[in-house]
Amino acid sequence: MKKEDVVVRDYREADRPFLRTLYLSARKVGWTWLDNRHWRLEDFDGATFDEKIIVAEMQGHIVGFASLWLPDSFLHNLFVDPAWQRRGVASALLAACYPLCRGTMALKCLQENVGAQQFYLHHGWKIISPGVSEHGKYYLMHRRVRQA
């Protein structure tokens, strides 16, 4: 698979049931250090409320999504279906986020999520400061994006 095989498009309400499942399964597979007993499909709704959502497809399948809080150019979520990881999906989603934002983009990456940290650092993000959230310690990361 090549990055060119990834199609990124705007979210449609019909995507919600599948993205709920993807969000739940990707967190369970990727965040093994957290207690997931109380995670539910509906968590997707709260995690993306009022955010701009973009969806990645490959071979006609929804394989990932990103959500942004546009007023602050904040990347809140970027998740890829575990069965489709390491195929350029996250990179394509990230690249599609940049034109939607202005100035400096921000995100919080859990410190336990070393793979995600390496991914963002590889894509030009910088660690700005540490912090603590309900899910544990995180790094606040920034990346400058071009102005439209």
Short mmCIF file of N, CA and C in Angstrom, two decimals:
data_model
loop_
_atom_site.label_atom_id
_atom_site.label_comp_id
_atom_site.label_asym_id
_atom_site.label_seq_id
_atom_site.Cartn_x
_atom_site.Cartn_y
_atom_site.Cartn_z
N MET A 1 0.83 -1.18 0.00
CA MET A 1 0.00 0.00 0.00
C MET A 1 0.88 1.25 0.00
N LYS A 2 0.42 2.27 -0.69
CA LYS A 2 1.11 3.55 -0.73
C LYS A 2 0.20 4.60 -0.13
N LYS A 3 0.81 5.71 0.34
CA LYS A 3 0.02 6.82 0.87
C LYS A 3 -1.03 7.27 -0.14
N GLU A 4 -0.68 7.18 -1.42
CA GLU A 4 -1.62 7.63 -2.46
C GLU A 4 -2.90 6.79 -2.47
N ASP A 5 -2.84 5.61 -1.89
CA ASP A 5 -4.01 4.75 -1.84
C ASP A 5 -5.00 5.18 -0.75
N VAL A 6 -4.58 6.10 0.11
CA VAL A 6 -5.44 6.59 1.19
C VAL A 6 -6.24 7.78 0.68
N VAL A 7 -7.55 7.70 0.82
CA VAL A 7 -8.44 8.79 0.46
C VAL A 7 -8.93 9.43 1.75
N VAL A 8 -8.71 10.74 1.90
CA VAL A 8 -9.17 11.46 3.09
C VAL A 8 -10.33 12.35 2.68
N ARG A 9 -11.39 12.28 3.44
CA ARG A 9 -12.60 13.05 3.11
C ARG A 9 -13.24 13.57 4.38
N ASP A 10 -14.21 14.46 4.22
CA ASP A 10 -14.96 14.97 5.36
C ASP A 10 -15.85 13.87 5.94
N TYR A 11 -16.06 13.97 7.23
CA TYR A 11 -16.95 13.08 7.97
C TYR A 11 -18.39 13.23 7.49
N ARG A 12 -19.09 12.10 7.46
CA ARG A 12 -20.54 12.08 7.22
C ARG A 12 -21.19 11.37 8.41
N GLU A 13 -22.38 11.78 8.76
CA GLU A 13 -23.06 11.19 9.92
C GLU A 13 -23.18 9.67 9.79
N ALA A 14 -23.28 9.18 8.57
CA ALA A 14 -23.37 7.73 8.36
C ALA A 14 -22.10 7.00 8.79
N ASP A 15 -21.00 7.73 8.98
CA ASP A 15 -19.73 7.13 9.43
C ASP A 15 -19.73 6.81 10.93
N ARG A 16 -20.63 7.46 11.67
CA ARG A 16 -20.58 7.38 13.14
C ARG A 16 -20.53 5.95 13.69
N PRO A 17 -21.40 5.02 13.28
CA PRO A 17 -21.35 3.68 13.88
C PRO A 17 -19.99 3.00 13.70
N PHE A 18 -19.42 3.13 12.51
CA PHE A 18 -18.13 2.47 12.30
C PHE A 18 -17.02 3.18 13.07
N LEU A 19 -17.04 4.51 13.08
CA LEU A 19 -15.99 5.25 13.80
C LEU A 19 -16.06 5.02 15.30
N ARG A 20 -17.25 4.82 15.82
CA ARG A 20 -17.37 4.46 17.24
C ARG A 20 -16.60 3.17 17.52
N THR A 21 -16.81 2.18 16.67
CA THR A 21 -16.14 0.89 16.83
C THR A 21 -14.63 1.02 16.65
N LEU A 22 -14.22 1.77 15.65
CA LEU A 22 -12.80 1.97 15.40
C LEU A 22 -12.13 2.65 16.59
N TYR A 23 -12.75 3.70 17.11
CA TYR A 23 -12.20 4.45 18.24
C TYR A 23 -12.04 3.55 19.46
N LEU A 24 -13.04 2.74 19.74
CA LEU A 24 -12.97 1.84 20.89
C LEU A 24 -11.88 0.79 20.70
N SER A 25 -11.85 0.16 19.54
CA SER A 25 -10.87 -0.92 19.33
C SER A 25 -9.44 -0.38 19.26
N ALA A 26 -9.24 0.77 18.63
CA ALA A 26 -7.89 1.32 18.52
C ALA A 26 -7.35 1.72 19.90
N ARG A 27 -8.20 2.25 20.75
CA ARG A 27 -7.75 2.59 22.11
C ARG A 27 -7.42 1.33 22.90
N LYS A 28 -8.26 0.30 22.78
CA LYS A 28 -8.00 -0.93 23.52
C LYS A 28 -6.69 -1.58 23.09
N VAL A 29 -6.41 -1.57 21.79
CA VAL A 29 -5.18 -2.17 21.28
C VAL A 29 -3.97 -1.29 21.58
N GLY A 30 -4.12 0.03 21.44
CA GLY A 30 -2.98 0.93 21.56
C GLY A 30 -2.68 1.45 22.94
N TRP A 31 -3.67 1.51 23.81
CA TRP A 31 -3.48 2.07 25.15
C TRP A 31 -3.61 0.98 26.21
N THR A 32 -2.78 -0.03 26.10
CA THR A 32 -2.88 -1.22 26.95
C THR A 32 -2.60 -0.93 28.43
N TRP A 33 -1.96 0.16 28.76
CA TRP A 33 -1.62 0.50 30.13
C TRP A 33 -2.80 1.12 30.89
N LEU A 34 -3.90 1.42 30.18
CA LEU A 34 -5.06 2.03 30.82
C LEU A 34 -6.15 0.99 31.08
N ASP A 35 -6.93 1.21 32.10
CA ASP A 35 -8.07 0.36 32.42
C ASP A 35 -9.21 0.69 31.45
N ASN A 36 -9.57 -0.27 30.60
CA ASN A 36 -10.57 0.00 29.57
C ASN A 36 -11.95 -0.60 29.89
N ARG A 37 -12.15 -1.04 31.09
CA ARG A 37 -13.41 -1.72 31.44
C ARG A 37 -14.64 -0.83 31.29
N HIS A 38 -14.46 0.48 31.38
CA HIS A 38 -15.62 1.38 31.31
C HIS A 38 -15.71 2.13 29.98
N TRP A 39 -14.87 1.77 29.03
CA TRP A 39 -14.93 2.42 27.73
C TRP A 39 -16.12 1.88 26.95
N ARG A 40 -16.79 2.76 26.24
CA ARG A 40 -17.99 2.41 25.50
C ARG A 40 -17.93 2.98 24.08
N LEU A 41 -18.74 2.43 23.20
CA LEU A 41 -18.82 2.92 21.83
C LEU A 41 -19.16 4.41 21.78
N GLU A 42 -20.01 4.84 22.70
CA GLU A 42 -20.47 6.23 22.71
C GLU A 42 -19.37 7.21 23.11
N ASP A 43 -18.22 6.73 23.58
CA ASP A 43 -17.11 7.62 23.94
C ASP A 43 -16.67 8.46 22.74
N PHE A 44 -16.81 7.91 21.55
CA PHE A 44 -16.46 8.65 20.33
C PHE A 44 -17.24 9.95 20.24
N ASP A 45 -18.52 9.91 20.60
CA ASP A 45 -19.38 11.08 20.48
C ASP A 45 -18.87 12.24 21.33
N GLY A 46 -18.52 11.95 22.58
CA GLY A 46 -17.99 12.98 23.46
C GLY A 46 -16.61 13.46 23.07
N ALA A 47 -15.78 12.53 22.59
CA ALA A 47 -14.40 12.86 22.23
C ALA A 47 -14.30 13.73 20.98
N THR A 48 -15.35 13.76 20.18
CA THR A 48 -15.31 14.52 18.92
C THR A 48 -16.38 15.60 18.85
N PHE A 49 -17.09 15.84 19.95
CA PHE A 49 -18.21 16.80 19.94
C PHE A 49 -17.76 18.17 19.47
N ASP A 50 -18.45 18.72 18.49
CA ASP A 50 -18.19 20.05 17.94
C ASP A 50 -16.83 20.18 17.25
N GLU A 51 -16.21 19.07 16.93
CA GLU A 51 -14.91 19.11 16.26
C GLU A 51 -15.05 18.82 14.76
N LYS A 52 -14.09 19.28 14.01
CA LYS A 52 -13.98 18.95 12.58
C LYS A 52 -13.42 17.54 12.51
N ILE A 53 -14.13 16.65 11.83
CA ILE A 53 -13.69 15.26 11.70
C ILE A 53 -13.40 14.97 10.24
N ILE A 54 -12.26 14.36 9.99
CA ILE A 54 -11.94 13.86 8.66
C ILE A 54 -11.73 12.36 8.75
N VAL A 55 -12.03 11.68 7.66
CA VAL A 55 -12.06 10.22 7.63
C VAL A 55 -11.11 9.72 6.54
N ALA A 56 -10.38 8.66 6.84
CA ALA A 56 -9.49 8.02 5.86
C ALA A 56 -10.12 6.71 5.40
N GLU A 57 -10.04 6.50 4.09
CA GLU A 57 -10.53 5.25 3.49
C GLU A 57 -9.42 4.62 2.66
N MET A 58 -9.42 3.30 2.64
CA MET A 58 -8.55 2.53 1.75
C MET A 58 -9.37 1.37 1.22
N GLN A 59 -9.27 1.16 -0.07
CA GLN A 59 -9.97 0.04 -0.71
C GLN A 59 -11.45 0.01 -0.32
N GLY A 60 -12.06 1.18 -0.19
CA GLY A 60 -13.47 1.27 0.14
C GLY A 60 -13.81 1.05 1.60
N HIS A 61 -12.80 0.93 2.47
CA HIS A 61 -13.02 0.72 3.90
C HIS A 61 -12.61 1.96 4.68
N ILE A 62 -13.39 2.31 5.68
CA ILE A 62 -12.97 3.37 6.61
C ILE A 62 -11.86 2.78 7.47
N VAL A 63 -10.70 3.45 7.48
CA VAL A 63 -9.55 2.90 8.17
C VAL A 63 -8.98 3.82 9.25
N GLY A 64 -9.51 5.04 9.35
CA GLY A 64 -9.02 5.95 10.37
C GLY A 64 -9.76 7.26 10.35
N PHE A 65 -9.47 8.09 11.37
CA PHE A 65 -10.07 9.42 11.43
C PHE A 65 -9.19 10.34 12.27
N ALA A 66 -9.39 11.62 12.06
CA ALA A 66 -8.77 12.64 12.90
C ALA A 66 -9.85 13.64 13.25
N SER A 67 -9.75 14.23 14.43
CA SER A 67 -10.67 15.31 14.80
C SER A 67 -9.87 16.47 15.35
N LEU A 68 -10.34 17.66 14.99
CA LEU A 68 -9.65 18.89 15.34
C LEU A 68 -10.60 19.86 16.02
N TRP A 69 -10.09 20.55 17.04
CA TRP A 69 -10.79 21.69 17.60
C TRP A 69 -10.21 22.90 16.89
N LEU A 70 -10.90 23.33 15.83
CA LEU A 70 -10.37 24.34 14.92
C LEU A 70 -10.07 25.69 15.56
N PRO A 71 -10.89 26.19 16.53
CA PRO A 71 -10.56 27.50 17.09
C PRO A 71 -9.15 27.60 17.67
N ASP A 72 -8.62 26.48 18.16
CA ASP A 72 -7.27 26.47 18.74
C ASP A 72 -6.26 25.70 17.89
N SER A 73 -6.63 25.29 16.68
CA SER A 73 -5.77 24.45 15.84
C SER A 73 -5.22 23.26 16.64
N PHE A 74 -6.12 22.62 17.38
CA PHE A 74 -5.74 21.53 18.28
C PHE A 74 -6.16 20.18 17.69
N LEU A 75 -5.19 19.32 17.47
CA LEU A 75 -5.46 17.95 17.00
C LEU A 75 -5.84 17.12 18.21
N HIS A 76 -7.12 16.83 18.33
CA HIS A 76 -7.63 16.14 19.51
C HIS A 76 -7.53 14.63 19.38
N ASN A 77 -7.83 14.11 18.20
CA ASN A 77 -7.80 12.66 17.99
C ASN A 77 -7.19 12.33 16.64
N LEU A 78 -6.42 11.27 16.61
CA LEU A 78 -5.95 10.68 15.35
C LEU A 78 -5.84 9.18 15.63
N PHE A 79 -6.75 8.43 15.04
CA PHE A 79 -6.80 6.98 15.28
C PHE A 79 -6.90 6.23 13.96
N VAL A 80 -6.19 5.11 13.91
CA VAL A 80 -6.21 4.23 12.74
C VAL A 80 -6.64 2.84 13.20
N ASP A 81 -7.51 2.22 12.43
CA ASP A 81 -7.94 0.86 12.71
C ASP A 81 -6.69 -0.01 12.87
N PRO A 82 -6.59 -0.78 13.96
CA PRO A 82 -5.39 -1.60 14.18
C PRO A 82 -5.03 -2.51 13.00
N ALA A 83 -6.02 -2.98 12.25
CA ALA A 83 -5.75 -3.86 11.11
C ALA A 83 -5.15 -3.11 9.92
N TRP A 84 -5.19 -1.77 9.93
CA TRP A 84 -4.70 -0.97 8.81
C TRP A 84 -3.52 -0.07 9.18
N GLN A 85 -2.93 -0.31 10.33
CA GLN A 85 -1.80 0.53 10.75
C GLN A 85 -0.54 0.21 9.96
N ARG A 86 0.36 1.18 9.94
CA ARG A 86 1.65 1.09 9.25
C ARG A 86 1.50 1.00 7.74
N ARG A 87 0.47 1.69 7.21
CA ARG A 87 0.24 1.71 5.77
C ARG A 87 0.10 3.15 5.25
N GLY A 88 0.52 4.13 6.05
CA GLY A 88 0.47 5.52 5.62
C GLY A 88 -0.82 6.24 5.95
N VAL A 89 -1.73 5.58 6.65
CA VAL A 89 -3.04 6.19 6.96
C VAL A 89 -2.86 7.38 7.89
N ALA A 90 -2.13 7.20 8.98
CA ALA A 90 -1.95 8.29 9.95
C ALA A 90 -1.23 9.47 9.30
N SER A 91 -0.24 9.19 8.48
CA SER A 91 0.48 10.27 7.79
C SER A 91 -0.45 11.04 6.86
N ALA A 92 -1.31 10.33 6.15
CA ALA A 92 -2.25 10.99 5.23
C ALA A 92 -3.25 11.84 6.01
N LEU A 93 -3.75 11.34 7.13
CA LEU A 93 -4.67 12.11 7.96
C LEU A 93 -3.99 13.36 8.50
N LEU A 94 -2.78 13.20 8.99
CA LEU A 94 -2.05 14.33 9.54
C LEU A 94 -1.82 15.40 8.47
N ALA A 95 -1.41 14.97 7.29
CA ALA A 95 -1.19 15.92 6.19
C ALA A 95 -2.48 16.66 5.82
N ALA A 96 -3.61 15.98 5.91
CA ALA A 96 -4.89 16.61 5.59
C ALA A 96 -5.33 17.59 6.68
N CYS A 97 -4.81 17.46 7.87
CA CYS A 97 -5.16 18.37 8.96
C CYS A 97 -4.47 19.73 8.81
N TYR A 98 -3.25 19.74 8.31
CA TYR A 98 -2.48 20.98 8.27
C TYR A 98 -3.19 22.13 7.56
N PRO A 99 -3.78 21.92 6.38
CA PRO A 99 -4.44 23.04 5.71
C PRO A 99 -5.68 23.57 6.43
N LEU A 100 -6.20 22.80 7.38
CA LEU A 100 -7.39 23.22 8.12
C LEU A 100 -7.06 24.15 9.27
N CYS A 101 -5.78 24.25 9.60
CA CYS A 101 -5.33 25.01 10.77
C CYS A 101 -4.45 26.19 10.35
N ARG A 102 -4.26 27.08 11.32
CA ARG A 102 -3.43 28.26 11.09
C ARG A 102 -2.39 28.39 12.21
N GLY A 103 -1.25 28.95 11.84
CA GLY A 103 -0.23 29.25 12.85
C GLY A 103 0.40 28.00 13.42
N THR A 104 0.23 27.80 14.71
CA THR A 104 0.83 26.66 15.40
C THR A 104 -0.25 25.67 15.79
N MET A 105 -0.10 24.45 15.33
CA MET A 105 -1.00 23.37 15.76
C MET A 105 -0.49 22.80 17.08
N ALA A 106 -1.40 22.25 17.87
CA ALA A 106 -1.05 21.64 19.15
C ALA A 106 -1.72 20.28 19.27
N LEU A 107 -1.15 19.44 20.10
CA LEU A 107 -1.75 18.16 20.48
C LEU A 107 -1.16 17.74 21.80
N LYS A 108 -1.83 16.80 22.45
CA LYS A 108 -1.31 16.18 23.66
C LYS A 108 -1.12 14.71 23.35
N CYS A 109 0.08 14.22 23.60
CA CYS A 109 0.42 12.81 23.35
C CYS A 109 0.79 12.16 24.67
N LEU A 110 0.09 11.09 25.02
CA LEU A 110 0.38 10.39 26.27
C LEU A 110 1.83 9.91 26.28
N GLN A 111 2.51 10.11 27.40
CA GLN A 111 3.91 9.71 27.50
C GLN A 111 4.10 8.21 27.35
N GLU A 112 3.11 7.44 27.77
CA GLU A 112 3.19 5.98 27.62
C GLU A 112 3.08 5.56 26.16
N ASN A 113 2.56 6.43 25.31
CA ASN A 113 2.35 6.12 23.90
C ASN A 113 3.60 6.49 23.09
N VAL A 114 4.65 5.73 23.30
CA VAL A 114 5.96 6.02 22.70
C VAL A 114 5.89 5.96 21.17
N GLY A 115 5.14 5.03 20.63
CA GLY A 115 5.01 4.95 19.17
C GLY A 115 4.41 6.21 18.58
N ALA A 116 3.39 6.75 19.22
CA ALA A 116 2.77 7.99 18.74
C ALA A 116 3.74 9.16 18.87
N GLN A 117 4.47 9.22 19.97
CA GLN A 117 5.47 10.28 20.13
C GLN A 117 6.47 10.25 18.98
N GLN A 118 6.99 9.07 18.67
CA GLN A 118 7.96 8.93 17.58
C GLN A 118 7.35 9.34 16.25
N PHE A 119 6.10 8.98 16.02
CA PHE A 119 5.39 9.35 14.80
C PHE A 119 5.33 10.88 14.66
N TYR A 120 4.87 11.56 15.71
CA TYR A 120 4.75 13.01 15.63
C TYR A 120 6.11 13.70 15.50
N LEU A 121 7.10 13.24 16.24
CA LEU A 121 8.44 13.82 16.12
C LEU A 121 8.97 13.65 14.70
N HIS A 122 8.73 12.50 14.11
CA HIS A 122 9.15 12.24 12.73
C HIS A 122 8.49 13.22 11.76
N HIS A 123 7.28 13.66 12.08
CA HIS A 123 6.53 14.57 11.22
C HIS A 123 6.72 16.04 11.60
N GLY A 124 7.78 16.33 12.33
CA GLY A 124 8.15 17.72 12.59
C GLY A 124 7.54 18.36 13.82
N TRP A 125 6.87 17.59 14.65
CA TRP A 125 6.32 18.13 15.88
C TRP A 125 7.42 18.24 16.93
N LYS A 126 7.26 19.18 17.85
CA LYS A 126 8.23 19.39 18.93
C LYS A 126 7.52 19.26 20.28
N ILE A 127 8.21 18.63 21.23
CA ILE A 127 7.69 18.56 22.60
C ILE A 127 7.90 19.92 23.25
N ILE A 128 6.81 20.49 23.77
CA ILE A 128 6.87 21.81 24.39
C ILE A 128 6.93 21.71 25.91
N SER A 129 6.07 20.88 26.50
CA SER A 129 6.06 20.75 27.95
C SER A 129 5.30 19.49 28.35
N PRO A 130 5.58 18.99 29.56
CA PRO A 130 4.82 17.85 30.07
C PRO A 130 3.57 18.34 30.78
N GLY A 131 2.62 17.42 30.97
CA GLY A 131 1.40 17.71 31.72
C GLY A 131 0.79 16.42 32.22
N VAL A 132 -0.34 16.54 32.91
CA VAL A 132 -1.03 15.38 33.45
C VAL A 132 -2.51 15.52 33.11
N SER A 133 -3.11 14.41 32.63
CA SER A 133 -4.54 14.38 32.30
C SER A 133 -5.18 13.19 33.01
N GLU A 134 -6.48 13.00 32.76
CA GLU A 134 -7.19 11.87 33.35
C GLU A 134 -6.63 10.54 32.87
N HIS A 135 -5.94 10.52 31.72
CA HIS A 135 -5.36 9.29 31.17
C HIS A 135 -3.88 9.13 31.52
N GLY A 136 -3.32 10.06 32.28
CA GLY A 136 -1.93 9.97 32.69
C GLY A 136 -1.09 11.12 32.17
N LYS A 137 0.21 10.97 32.30
CA LYS A 137 1.14 12.00 31.88
C LYS A 137 1.15 12.12 30.36
N TYR A 138 1.29 13.35 29.88
CA TYR A 138 1.34 13.59 28.44
C TYR A 138 2.39 14.63 28.12
N TYR A 139 2.69 14.75 26.83
CA TYR A 139 3.51 15.85 26.33
C TYR A 139 2.63 16.74 25.47
N LEU A 140 2.72 18.05 25.72
CA LEU A 140 2.12 19.02 24.82
C LEU A 140 3.10 19.18 23.67
N MET A 141 2.61 19.03 22.44
CA MET A 141 3.47 19.12 21.26
C MET A 141 2.92 20.20 20.34
N HIS A 142 3.81 20.86 19.63
CA HIS A 142 3.45 21.92 18.67
C HIS A 142 4.09 21.65 17.33
N ARG A 143 3.46 22.20 16.30
CA ARG A 143 4.03 22.20 14.95
C ARG A 143 3.49 23.42 14.21
N ARG A 144 4.38 24.18 13.62
CA ARG A 144 3.97 25.32 12.81
C ARG A 144 3.38 24.80 11.50
N VAL A 145 2.31 25.47 11.06
CA VAL A 145 1.72 25.13 9.76
C VAL A 145 1.69 26.41 8.91
N ARG A 146 1.71 26.25 7.64
CA ARG A 146 1.68 27.41 6.73
C ARG A 146 0.35 28.11 6.80
N GLN A 147 0.42 29.40 6.63
CA GLN A 147 -0.81 30.20 6.57
C GLN A 147 -1.45 30.04 5.20
N ALA A 148 -2.76 30.05 5.18
CA ALA A 148 -3.50 29.92 3.91
C ALA A 148 -3.36 31.19 3.09
#
